[in-house]
CSV table of C-alpha atoms and ligand atoms in Angstrom, one decimal:
chain,number,residue,atom,x,y,z
A,10,MET,CA,0.0,0.0,0.0
A,11,ILE,CA,1.2,3.5,-0.8
A,12,PHE,CA,0.4,6.1,1.9
A,13,SER,CA,0.4,9.7,0.8
A,14,PRO,CA,0.5,12.6,3.3
A,15,LEU,CA,-2.4,15.0,3.4
A,16,PHE,CA,-3.6,17.5,6.0
A,17,LEU,CA,-7.4,17.3,6.3
A,18,ASP,CA,-10.0,19.6,7.8
A,19,LEU,CA,-11.9,17.1,10.0
A,20,SER,CA,-14.0,19.5,11.9
A,21,LYS,CA,-17.6,18.3,12.4
A,22,LYS,CA,-16.9,15.0,10.7
A,23,ASN,CA,-18.1,11.8,12.5
A,24,CYS,CA,-15.5,9.5,13.8
A,25,LEU,CA,-16.2,6.1,15.2
A,26,ILE,CA,-13.7,4.5,17.6
A,27,LEU,CA,-14.1,0.8,18.4
A,28,GLY,CA,-12.4,-0.1,21.6
A,29,GLY,CA,-11.7,1.8,24.8
A,30,GLY,CA,-8.3,0.6,25.8
A,31,ILE,CA,-4.8,2.2,25.7
A,32,ILE,CA,-4.5,2.2,21.9
A,33,ALA,CA,-8.0,3.7,21.4
A,34,THR,CA,-7.1,6.3,24.0
A,35,ARG,CA,-3.9,7.2,22.3
A,36,LYS,CA,-5.7,7.6,19.0
A,37,LEU,CA,-8.5,9.6,20.5
A,38,LEU,CA,-6.1,12.0,22.2
A,39,SER,CA,-4.0,12.5,19.1
A,40,LEU,CA,-7.2,13.6,17.3
A,41,LYS,CA,-8.7,15.5,20.2
A,42,ASP,CA,-8.1,19.0,18.7
A,43,SER,CA,-9.4,18.1,15.2
A,44,GLY,CA,-13.0,19.2,16.0
A,45,MET,CA,-14.4,15.8,15.0
A,46,ILE,CA,-17.5,14.3,16.6
A,47,PHE,CA,-16.5,11.1,18.3
A,48,THR,CA,-18.6,8.0,19.0
A,49,ILE,CA,-16.8,5.3,21.1
A,50,ILE,CA,-18.2,1.8,21.2
A,51,SER,CA,-16.7,-0.3,23.9
A,52,PRO,CA,-18.0,-2.1,27.0
A,53,GLU,CA,-15.2,-0.4,29.0
A,54,VAL,CA,-13.1,2.7,28.5
A,55,THR,CA,-10.0,4.1,30.2
A,56,LYS,CA,-10.0,6.9,32.8
A,57,GLU,CA,-8.5,9.2,30.2
A,58,ILE,CA,-11.3,8.7,27.8
A,59,GLU,CA,-13.8,9.2,30.6
A,60,SER,CA,-12.2,12.5,31.7
A,61,PHE,CA,-11.9,13.7,28.1
A,62,ALA,CA,-15.7,12.9,27.6
A,63,LYS,CA,-16.4,15.0,30.7
A,64,ASP,CA,-14.6,18.0,29.3
A,65,THR,CA,-16.1,17.9,25.8
A,66,LYS,CA,-19.5,17.8,24.2
A,67,ASN,CA,-18.4,16.1,21.0
A,68,ILE,CA,-18.1,12.6,22.3
A,69,THR,CA,-20.6,9.8,22.9
A,70,ILE,CA,-19.6,6.6,24.6
A,71,ILE,CA,-21.7,3.5,23.9
A,72,ARG,CA,-20.8,1.0,26.5
A,73,ASP,CA,-21.5,-2.1,24.5
A,74,LYS,CA,-19.8,-4.6,22.1
A,75,TYR,CA,-19.7,-3.6,18.5
A,76,SER,CA,-22.3,-5.4,16.3
A,77,SER,CA,-22.2,-5.3,12.5
A,78,GLN,CA,-23.9,-2.3,11.1
A,79,ASN,CA,-24.0,0.2,8.2
A,80,LEU,CA,-21.1,2.7,8.9
A,81,SER,CA,-21.7,5.1,6.1
A,82,LYS,CA,-22.5,8.0,8.4
A,83,TYR,CA,-18.9,8.0,9.6
A,84,TYR,CA,-16.1,9.8,7.8
A,85,LEU,CA,-13.4,7.8,9.7
A,86,ILE,CA,-13.4,4.6,11.7
A,87,ILE,CA,-10.7,3.6,14.1
A,88,ILE,CA,-10.7,-0.1,14.8
A,89,ALA,CA,-8.9,-0.8,18.0
A,90,THR,CA,-10.7,-3.5,20.1
A,91,ASN,CA,-8.8,-6.4,21.6
A,92,ASP,CA,-11.0,-8.9,19.8
A,93,LYS,CA,-9.7,-10.1,16.4
A,94,SER,CA,-13.0,-11.2,15.0
A,95,THR,CA,-14.8,-8.0,16.0
A,96,ASN,CA,-12.0,-6.0,14.3
A,97,LYS,CA,-12.3,-8.2,11.2
A,98,GLN,CA,-16.1,-7.7,11.0
A,99,ALA,CA,-15.8,-4.0,11.5
A,100,LEU,CA,-13.2,-3.8,8.7
A,101,GLU,CA,-15.6,-5.6,6.3
A,102,ASP,CA,-18.5,-3.3,7.3
A,103,ALA,CA,-16.3,-0.2,6.8
A,104,LYS,CA,-15.1,-1.3,3.4
A,105,LYS,CA,-18.7,-1.6,2.2
A,106,SER,CA,-19.2,2.1,3.0
A,107,ASP,CA,-16.0,3.3,1.5
A,108,ILE,CA,-15.0,5.3,4.6
A,109,LEU,CA,-11.5,6.1,5.9
A,110,ILE,CA,-10.2,3.3,8.1
A,111,ASN,CA,-7.5,3.3,10.6
A,112,THR,CA,-6.6,0.1,12.4
A,113,ALA,CA,-4.5,-0.8,15.4
A,114,GLU,CA,-3.6,-4.3,14.2
A,115,ASP,CA,-1.2,-5.3,11.4
A,116,SER,CA,-3.5,-8.2,10.4
A,117,VAL,CA,-6.4,-5.8,9.7
A,118,ASN,CA,-5.7,-3.5,6.9
A,119,GLY,CA,-6.9,0.1,7.0
A,120,ASN,CA,-6.2,2.9,4.5
A,121,VAL,CA,-5.3,5.7,6.9
A,122,LEU,CA,-2.4,6.1,9.3
A,123,ILE,CA,-2.5,8.6,12.2
A,124,PRO,CA,0.9,10.2,12.2
A,125,SER,CA,3.1,11.3,15.1
A,126,VAL,CA,3.0,15.1,15.1
A,127,VAL,CA,5.5,17.8,16.1
A,128,LYS,CA,3.3,20.9,16.7
A,129,ARG,CA,4.4,24.4,16.4
A,130,ASP,CA,1.0,25.8,15.7
A,131,PRO,CA,0.2,26.6,12.8
A,132,ILE,CA,3.2,24.5,11.7
A,133,GLN,CA,2.7,20.8,12.0
A,134,ILE,CA,5.2,18.1,11.1
A,135,ALA,CA,3.6,14.7,10.6
A,136,ILE,CA,5.8,11.6,10.8
A,137,SER,CA,4.9,8.1,9.7
A,138,SER,CA,7.0,5.0,9.1
A,139,GLY,CA,4.2,3.5,7.0
A,140,GLY,CA,3.5,1.1,9.8
A,141,ALA,CA,7.1,-0.2,9.8
A,142,SER,CA,8.1,1.0,13.3
A,143,PRO,CA,6.2,3.2,15.7
A,144,ILE,CA,9.3,3.3,17.9
A,145,LEU,CA,11.5,4.7,15.1
A,146,THR,CA,8.7,7.3,14.5
A,147,ARG,CA,8.9,8.3,18.1
A,148,VAL,CA,12.7,8.7,18.0
A,149,ILE,CA,12.4,10.9,14.9
A,150,LYS,CA,9.7,13.0,16.6
A,151,ASN,CA,11.9,13.5,19.7
A,152,ARG,CA,14.8,14.6,17.6
A,153,LEU,CA,12.6,17.1,15.7
A,154,GLU,CA,11.1,18.3,19.0
A,155,TYR,CA,14.4,19.6,20.3
A,156,SER,CA,15.8,20.8,17.0
A,157,ILE,CA,12.8,23.0,16.1
A,158,PRO,CA,12.5,26.1,18.3
A,159,PHE,CA,9.1,26.5,20.0
A,160,GLY,CA,9.3,30.2,18.8
A,161,PHE,CA,8.6,29.0,15.2
A,162,SER,CA,5.0,29.0,16.1
A,163,ALA,CA,5.1,32.8,16.7
A,164,LEU,CA,7.3,33.2,13.6
A,165,ALA,CA,4.8,31.5,11.4
A,166,LYS,CA,2.0,33.6,12.9
A,167,ILE,CA,3.7,36.9,12.3
A,168,MET,CA,4.5,35.8,8.7
A,169,MET,CA,0.8,34.9,8.2
A,170,GLN,CA,-0.3,38.2,9.6
A,171,PHE,CA,1.9,40.2,7.2
A,172,ARG,CA,1.5,38.0,4.2
A,173,SER,CA,-1.0,40.1,2.3
A,174,LYS,CA,0.8,43.3,3.1
A,175,VAL,CA,4.0,41.9,1.7
A,176,LYS,CA,2.1,40.5,-1.3
A,177,SER,CA,0.7,43.9,-2.2
A,178,LYS,CA,4.1,45.7,-1.7
A,179,PHE,CA,6.1,43.2,-3.8
A,180,LYS,CA,4.4,42.2,-7.0
A,181,LEU,CA,7.0,39.6,-8.1
A,182,VAL,CA,7.2,36.2,-6.4
A,183,LYS,CA,11.0,36.4,-6.5
A,184,GLU,CA,10.9,39.8,-4.6
A,185,ARG,CA,8.7,38.3,-2.0
A,186,ARG,CA,10.9,35.3,-1.6
A,187,ILE,CA,14.0,37.5,-1.0
A,188,PHE,CA,12.1,39.7,1.4
A,189,TRP,CA,11.0,36.7,3.6
A,190,GLU,CA,14.4,35.0,3.4
A,191,ASN,CA,16.0,38.2,4.6
A,192,PHE,CA,13.4,38.5,7.3
A,193,LEU,CA,14.2,35.0,8.6
A,194,ASP,CA,17.8,35.9,8.7
A,195,SER,CA,17.3,39.2,10.4
A,196,PRO,CA,17.3,40.5,14.0
A,197,ILE,CA,13.5,40.8,13.7
A,198,SER,CA,13.0,37.1,13.5
A,199,GLU,CA,15.3,36.7,16.6
A,200,MET,CA,13.1,39.2,18.3
A,201,VAL,CA,10.1,37.0,17.6
A,202,LEU,CA,11.8,33.9,18.7
A,203,SER,CA,12.8,35.6,22.0
A,204,GLY,CA,9.3,36.8,22.6
A,205,HIS,CA,9.5,40.6,21.7
A,206,LEU,CA,6.5,40.5,19.5
A,207,ASP,CA,5.4,44.2,19.7
A,208,LYS,CA,8.8,45.5,18.7
A,209,ALA,CA,9.1,42.9,15.9
A,210,ASN,CA,5.7,43.9,14.6
A,211,LYS,CA,6.7,47.6,14.4
A,212,MET,CA,10.0,46.8,12.8
A,213,LEU,CA,8.5,44.5,10.2
A,214,GLU,CA,5.8,47.1,9.4
A,215,LYS,CA,8.5,49.7,8.8
A,216,ASP,CA,10.7,47.4,6.7
A,217,ILE,CA,7.7,46.5,4.4
A,218,GLU,CA,7.0,50.2,4.0
A,219,ASN,CA,10.7,50.9,3.1
A,220,GLY,CA,10.7,47.9,0.7
A,221,ALA,CA,13.5,45.9,2.3
A,222,ILE,CA,14.5,44.2,5.5
A,223,GLU,CA,17.1,46.3,7.3
A,224,ASN,CA,19.5,43.4,8.0
A,225,SER,CA,21.6,44.9,10.7
A,226,GLY,CA,24.1,43.0,12.9
A,227,GLU,CA,23.2,41.8,16.3
A,228,VAL,CA,24.8,40.3,19.4
A,229,TYR,CA,23.9,37.1,21.2
A,230,LEU,CA,25.3,37.0,24.7
A,231,VAL,CA,25.2,33.3,25.5
A,232,GLY,CA,26.1,31.2,28.5
A,233,SER,CA,27.7,27.9,27.5
A,234,GLY,CA,27.4,26.3,30.9
A,235,PRO,CA,30.3,24.7,32.9
A,236,GLY,CA,31.7,22.5,30.3
A,237,ASP,CA,29.6,19.4,29.4
A,238,PRO,CA,28.1,20.2,26.0
A,239,GLU,CA,24.9,18.4,27.0
A,240,LEU,CA,24.2,21.2,29.4
A,241,LEU,CA,23.8,23.8,26.7
A,242,THR,CA,20.3,25.1,26.2
A,243,PHE,CA,18.4,24.6,23.0
A,244,ARG,CA,18.6,28.3,22.3
A,245,ALA,CA,22.3,28.5,22.9
A,246,LEU,CA,22.9,25.7,20.4
A,247,ARG,CA,20.7,27.3,17.8
A,248,LEU,CA,22.5,30.7,18.1
A,249,MET,CA,25.9,29.0,18.1
A,250,GLN,CA,25.0,27.5,14.7
A,251,LYS,CA,23.8,30.8,13.4
A,252,ALA,CA,26.6,33.2,14.4
A,253,ASP,CA,29.1,34.6,11.8
A,254,VAL,CA,31.6,35.6,14.5
A,255,VAL,CA,32.3,34.1,17.9
A,256,ILE,CA,34.0,35.9,20.7
A,257,TYR,CA,34.9,33.4,23.4
A,258,ASP,CA,37.1,33.0,26.4
A,259,ARG,CA,39.0,30.3,28.2
A,260,LEU,CA,36.1,28.8,30.1
A,261,VAL,CA,34.3,27.6,27.0
A,262,SER,CA,35.1,23.9,26.6
A,263,ASP,CA,36.5,22.3,23.4
A,264,PRO,CA,33.5,20.0,22.8
A,265,ILE,CA,31.3,23.1,22.9
A,266,MET,CA,33.6,25.0,20.5
A,267,ASN,CA,33.2,22.0,18.2
A,268,LEU,CA,29.5,22.7,17.9
A,269,LEU,CA,29.9,26.1,16.4
A,270,ARG,CA,29.2,26.8,12.8
A,271,LYS,CA,32.3,25.5,11.0
A,272,ASP,CA,32.8,28.6,8.9
A,273,SER,CA,32.3,31.1,11.6
A,274,GLU,CA,35.2,33.4,12.6
A,275,LYS,CA,36.5,32.6,16.1
A,276,ILE,CA,38.1,35.3,18.2
A,277,TYR,CA,39.8,34.4,21.5
A,278,VAL,CA,39.7,37.1,24.1
A,279,GLY,CA,41.1,35.5,27.3
A,280,LYS,CA,41.1,35.4,30.1
A,281,GLU,CA,43.8,33.4,31.9
A,282,ARG,CA,44.1,34.6,35.5
A,283,ALA,CA,46.1,37.8,35.5
A,284,ASP,CA,46.6,37.5,31.7
A,285,HIS,CA,43.6,39.3,30.3
A,286,ALA,CA,44.1,38.5,26.6
A,287,MET,CA,41.9,41.5,25.7
A,288,PRO,CA,40.9,44.3,28.1
A,289,GLN,CA,37.2,44.5,28.9
A,290,GLU,CA,36.7,47.8,27.1
A,291,GLU,CA,38.2,46.4,23.9
A,292,ILE,CA,35.9,43.4,24.1
A,293,ASN,CA,32.9,45.8,24.5
A,294,ASP,CA,34.1,47.9,21.5
A,295,LEU,CA,34.7,44.8,19.4
A,296,LEU,CA,31.2,43.6,19.9
A,297,VAL,CA,29.9,47.0,18.8
A,298,ARG,CA,32.2,47.2,15.8
A,299,LEU,CA,31.3,43.7,14.5
A,300,ALA,CA,27.6,44.2,14.9
A,301,LYS,CA,27.8,47.5,13.2
A,302,ASP,CA,29.5,45.7,10.3
A,303,GLY,CA,26.3,43.7,10.0
A,304,LYS,CA,27.6,40.6,11.6
A,305,LYS,CA,25.7,38.1,13.8
A,306,VAL,CA,28.0,38.1,16.8
A,307,LEU,CA,28.0,35.4,19.4
A,308,ARG,CA,29.6,36.4,22.7
A,309,LEU,CA,30.1,33.0,24.2
A,310,LYS,CA,30.9,32.7,27.9
A,311,GLY,CA,31.4,29.9,30.4
A,312,GLY,CA,28.6,29.3,32.8
A,313,ASP,CA,26.0,32.0,33.0
A,314,PRO,CA,26.8,35.4,31.5
A,315,PHE,CA,25.2,37.2,34.4
A,316,ILE,CA,27.1,35.4,37.2
A,317,PHE,CA,30.6,36.7,37.6
A,318,GLY,CA,30.6,37.0,33.8
A,319,ARG,CA,30.6,40.8,33.2
A,320,GLY,CA,27.6,40.2,31.0
A,321,GLY,CA,26.1,43.5,32.2
A,322,GLU,CA,29.1,45.6,31.1
A,323,GLU,CA,29.1,44.1,27.7
A,324,ILE,CA,25.5,44.8,26.9
A,325,GLU,CA,25.6,48.3,28.3
A,326,SER,CA,27.7,49.5,25.3
A,327,LEU,CA,25.3,47.6,22.9
A,328,ILE,CA,22.4,49.6,24.4
A,329,ASP,CA,24.4,52.9,23.9
A,330,TYR,CA,24.7,52.0,20.2
A,331,LYS,CA,21.2,50.7,19.8
A,332,ILE,CA,22.4,47.3,18.7
A,333,PRO,CA,19.9,44.5,18.9
A,334,PHE,CA,20.9,41.8,21.4
A,335,GLN,CA,19.6,38.9,23.4
A,336,ILE,CA,20.9,37.1,26.5
A,337,VAL,CA,20.8,33.4,26.9
A,338,PRO,CA,21.3,32.1,30.4
A,339,GLY,CA,23.6,29.1,31.0
A,340,ILE,CA,24.1,26.7,33.8
A,341,THR,CA,26.4,28.4,36.2
A,342,ALA,CA,29.4,26.6,37.6
A,343,ALA,CA,27.8,26.3,41.1
A,344,SER,CA,24.8,24.4,39.7
A,345,GLY,CA,26.9,22.2,37.3
A,346,CYS,CA,29.6,21.4,39.8
A,347,SER,CA,27.3,20.7,42.7
A,348,SER,CA,25.1,18.3,40.7
A,349,TYR,CA,28.1,16.5,39.1
A,350,ALA,CA,29.8,16.2,42.6
A,351,GLY,CA,26.7,15.0,44.3
A,352,ILE,CA,26.7,18.0,46.7
A,353,PRO,CA,23.3,19.6,46.9
A,354,LEU,CA,23.6,23.4,47.6
A,355,THR,CA,20.7,23.4,50.0
A,356,HIS,CA,19.3,20.6,52.3
A,357,ARG,CA,16.6,20.7,54.9
A,358,ASP,CA,18.9,19.4,57.6
A,359,PHE,CA,22.1,21.3,56.8
A,360,SER,CA,21.6,24.4,54.8
A,361,GLN,CA,18.8,26.9,54.3
A,362,ALA,CA,20.6,29.3,51.9
A,363,CYS,CA,23.4,29.3,49.4
A,364,ILE,CA,25.6,32.2,48.6
A,365,PHE,CA,27.7,32.7,45.4
A,366,VAL,CA,30.8,34.6,46.3
A,367,THR,CA,33.8,35.8,44.4
A,368,GLY,CA,37.1,34.8,46.0
A,369,HIS,CA,39.1,36.9,43.6
A,370,LEU,CA,42.2,38.4,45.2
A,371,LYS,CA,42.7,42.1,44.8
A,372,ASP,CA,46.2,43.4,45.9
A,373,GLY,CA,46.6,40.1,47.9
A,374,SER,CA,43.4,40.5,49.9
A,375,ILE,CA,39.7,39.8,49.7
A,376,ASN,CA,37.2,42.3,50.9
A,377,LEU,CA,34.1,40.5,51.9
A,378,ASN,CA,31.4,40.6,54.6
A,379,TRP,CA,32.9,37.8,56.6
A,380,GLN,CA,30.4,38.2,59.4
A,381,MET,CA,27.6,37.4,57.1
A,382,LEU,CA,29.4,34.5,55.4
A,383,ALA,CA,30.5,32.8,58.6
A,384,HIS,CA,27.2,31.2,59.3
A,385,PRO,CA,26.8,27.4,59.9
A,386,ASN,CA,23.4,26.8,58.2
A,387,GLN,CA,24.3,28.0,54.7
A,388,THR,CA,26.4,26.9,51.8
A,389,LEU,CA,29.2,29.2,50.4
A,390,ILE,CA,30.2,28.8,46.8
A,391,PHE,CA,33.4,30.5,46.0
A,392,TYR,CA,34.1,31.3,42.3
A,393,MET,CA,37.7,32.2,41.5
A,394,GLY,CA,38.6,31.3,45.0
A,395,MET,CA,41.6,28.9,44.7
A,396,HIS,CA,44.3,31.4,45.1
A,397,GLY,CA,42.6,33.1,47.9
A,398,ALA,CA,41.6,29.8,49.7
A,399,LYS,CA,44.1,30.3,52.5
A,400,ILE,CA,42.7,33.8,53.4
A,401,ILE,CA,39.1,32.6,52.9
A,402,CYS,CA,39.4,29.6,55.3
A,403,LYS,CA,41.3,31.7,57.8
A,404,GLU,CA,38.7,34.5,57.8
A,405,LEU,CA,35.8,32.2,58.1
A,406,ILE,CA,37.3,30.4,61.1
A,407,LYS,CA,38.2,33.8,62.6
A,408,HIS,CA,34.6,35.0,62.2
A,409,GLY,CA,33.1,32.0,64.0
A,410,LEU,CA,32.8,29.1,61.6
A,411,ASN,CA,33.8,25.7,63.0
A,412,LYS,CA,37.2,24.8,61.6
A,413,GLU,CA,35.9,21.4,60.8
A,414,THR,CA,33.3,22.7,58.5
A,415,PRO,CA,33.5,20.5,55.4
A,416,ALA,CA,34.9,22.0,52.2
A,417,ALA,CA,35.2,20.7,48.7
A,418,LEU,CA,37.3,21.9,45.8
A,419,ILE,CA,36.0,20.9,42.4
A,420,THR,CA,38.2,21.3,39.3
A,421,LYS,CA,37.0,21.2,35.7
A,422,GLY,CA,33.5,20.4,36.9
A,423,THR,CA,31.1,18.5,34.6
A,424,THR,CA,33.9,17.6,32.2
A,425,PRO,CA,35.6,14.2,31.8
A,426,GLU,CA,38.6,15.6,33.8
A,427,GLN,CA,36.5,16.6,36.8
A,428,LYS,CA,38.3,16.1,40.2
A,429,ILE,CA,37.1,16.6,43.7
A,430,TYR,CA,39.3,17.4,46.7
A,431,LEU,CA,37.6,17.0,50.0
A,432,GLY,CA,38.7,18.5,53.3
A,433,ASP,CA,37.6,21.1,55.8
A,434,LEU,CA,38.4,24.8,56.6
A,435,GLN,CA,41.5,23.8,58.4
A,436,THR,CA,42.9,21.3,55.8
A,437,LEU,CA,41.8,22.8,52.5
A,438,PRO,CA,44.7,25.2,52.1
A,439,SER,CA,47.3,22.5,52.5
A,440,ILE,CA,45.4,20.2,50.1
A,441,ILE,CA,45.7,23.0,47.5
A,442,SER,CA,49.4,23.5,48.1
A,443,ASN,CA,50.2,19.8,48.1
A,444,ASN,CA,48.4,19.0,44.8
A,445,GLU,CA,48.9,20.2,41.3
A,446,ILE,CA,45.4,21.6,40.9
A,447,LYS,CA,44.3,22.7,37.4
A,448,PRO,CA,41.8,25.6,36.9
A,449,PRO,CA,38.9,26.3,36.8
A,450,THR,CA,38.1,25.4,40.4
A,451,LEU,CA,35.0,26.0,42.5
A,452,MET,CA,35.0,25.8,46.3
A,453,ILE,CA,31.9,24.7,48.2
A,454,ILE,CA,32.0,25.2,51.9
A,455,GLY,CA,29.3,23.9,54.3
A,456,ASN,CA,27.8,20.8,55.9
A,457,VAL,CA,26.2,19.8,52.6
A,458,VAL,CA,29.7,18.7,51.4
A,459,LYS,CA,29.2,15.6,53.7
A,460,LEU,CA,26.5,14.4,51.4
A,461,HIS,CA,29.0,13.8,48.6
A,462,GLU,CA,30.0,10.4,49.9
A,463,LYS,CA,26.5,9.2,49.6
A,464,LEU,CA,25.2,11.1,46.6
A,465,GLN,CA,28.2,11.0,44.2
A,466,TRP,CA,27.2,9.5,40.9
A,467,PHE,CA,29.2,11.1,38.1
A,468,ILE,CA,32.2,9.1,37.0
A,469,PRO,CA,34.7,11.3,35.1
A,470,LYS,CA,36.8,9.5,32.5
B,799,LIG,N1,30.1,33.0,34.5
B,799,LIG,C1,30.7,31.8,35.0
B,799,LIG,C2,31.7,32.2,36.1
B,799,LIG,C3,32.9,32.9,35.6
B,799,LIG,S1,34.0,33.3,36.8
B,799,LIG,C4,29.6,30.9,35.6
B,799,LIG,O1,28.4,31.3,35.7
B,799,LIG,O2,29.9,29.7,35.9
B,799,LIG,C5,35.2,32.0,36.6
B,799,LIG,C6,35.1,31.0,37.7
B,799,LIG,O3,34.0,30.1,37.6
B,799,LIG,C7,36.3,30.1,37.8
B,799,LIG,O4,37.4,30.7,38.5
B,799,LIG,C8,35.7,29.0,38.7
B,799,LIG,O5,35.6,29.3,40.0
B,799,LIG,C9,34.3,28.9,38.2
B,799,LIG,N2,34.1,27.8,37.1
B,799,LIG,C10,33.6,28.0,35.9
B,799,LIG,N3,33.5,26.8,35.3
B,799,LIG,C11,34.0,25.9,36.1
B,799,LIG,C12,34.1,24.5,36.1
B,799,LIG,N4,33.8,23.8,35.0
B,799,LIG,N5,34.6,23.8,37.2
B,799,LIG,C13,34.9,24.5,38.3
B,799,LIG,N6,34.8,25.8,38.4
B,799,LIG,C14,34.3,26.5,37.3
């Protein structure tokens, strides 16, 4: 049999479902938004069917066995009982009336398949394996689900809304095609995808009036997470594959760099400790300059751009120059390292708060509110704290924390080279000086560290 895809308007059409089990339920639910009028014939039905019937008027349940009948008033019949002879009889009856037939059994041949659907309303992607393998169909659906942005729904809607305006502005099909292609490639479409519909509407309106999309450059400030590429967000990955130029620093891991568009230009801007490859002002200027040249610029940062990431400074200059931008959060080192080390940052018995602190040394000292930090029922997470560890531990003890408060140092968290050094406030400084510890390192201090022994699960290579 050759199955050909079609999208049908099924509203107000009659659909008969024979059977009330799991398969009938699945089929009913996949058609629930079609607007069809359903009749279900089955002695018993599942709870889902019952609750669906409660919420909608367009469904009648006949609690009986199917008996042979004229089916011509139905547009579609779904044969899904668990009785082979009933299914066979129903198929014969249906064939007499020449209606659409869907079956749950291979032995009973229908002429309609109900596809697996990826929905980005009004866009629908229907998948079928022609009955070969529902499992493979599900795998394909899952892959599509995470590769097609949810924002495509809004994108399709705005294109539909402006379709006739564009049609009357540009008389030639070719002109319209170029206009819409430029639109999809422009900052306006990124605005739609990131939810700025009002602004996008206004810009599109203006560009239609002017007769062309103003395809200016833009900046994506993206957090790449702590290192494991699987911790990237869908949006981060999409923008990584879109950018013309990538400005990245030391914390972005190699497997993540490998996911960038192959032909994009990559600019390294540091920063090794005390060796800022490029001063911050120059990075800010570079972003502005590249975007003004019309480039799609990806500023890729380790972790989250708004946590010890200077993300705020970088976008300030973009605002000054009216350059479109968006910010994509990433998993910060504290979240990534704590999960991969099996150290929860809060716990009902041990810690009611967690504080992210910078342990960066300035002129050999650290200026922090030690009184506030030296508190037993909270977790302290020190970023950039390894070189200041001695001072940090000393100050915390001096301000009242028990010197046996557990502490962990996690290096290269979430990557195959992750290492964890365990100690307490008293021993951590010597653990650091006695080992060759490779950056980046994160320090977690507090009683939650004790849980590592029980909760550890991640096995680095
Ligand atoms: N914006 C980043 C932090 C930048 S500050 C974020 O949200 O994670 C740099 C510090 O982050 C490093 O000195 C280290 O303390 C910490 N860090 C980042 N990635 C790390 C990793 N994979 N393992 C351990 N620490 C990490």
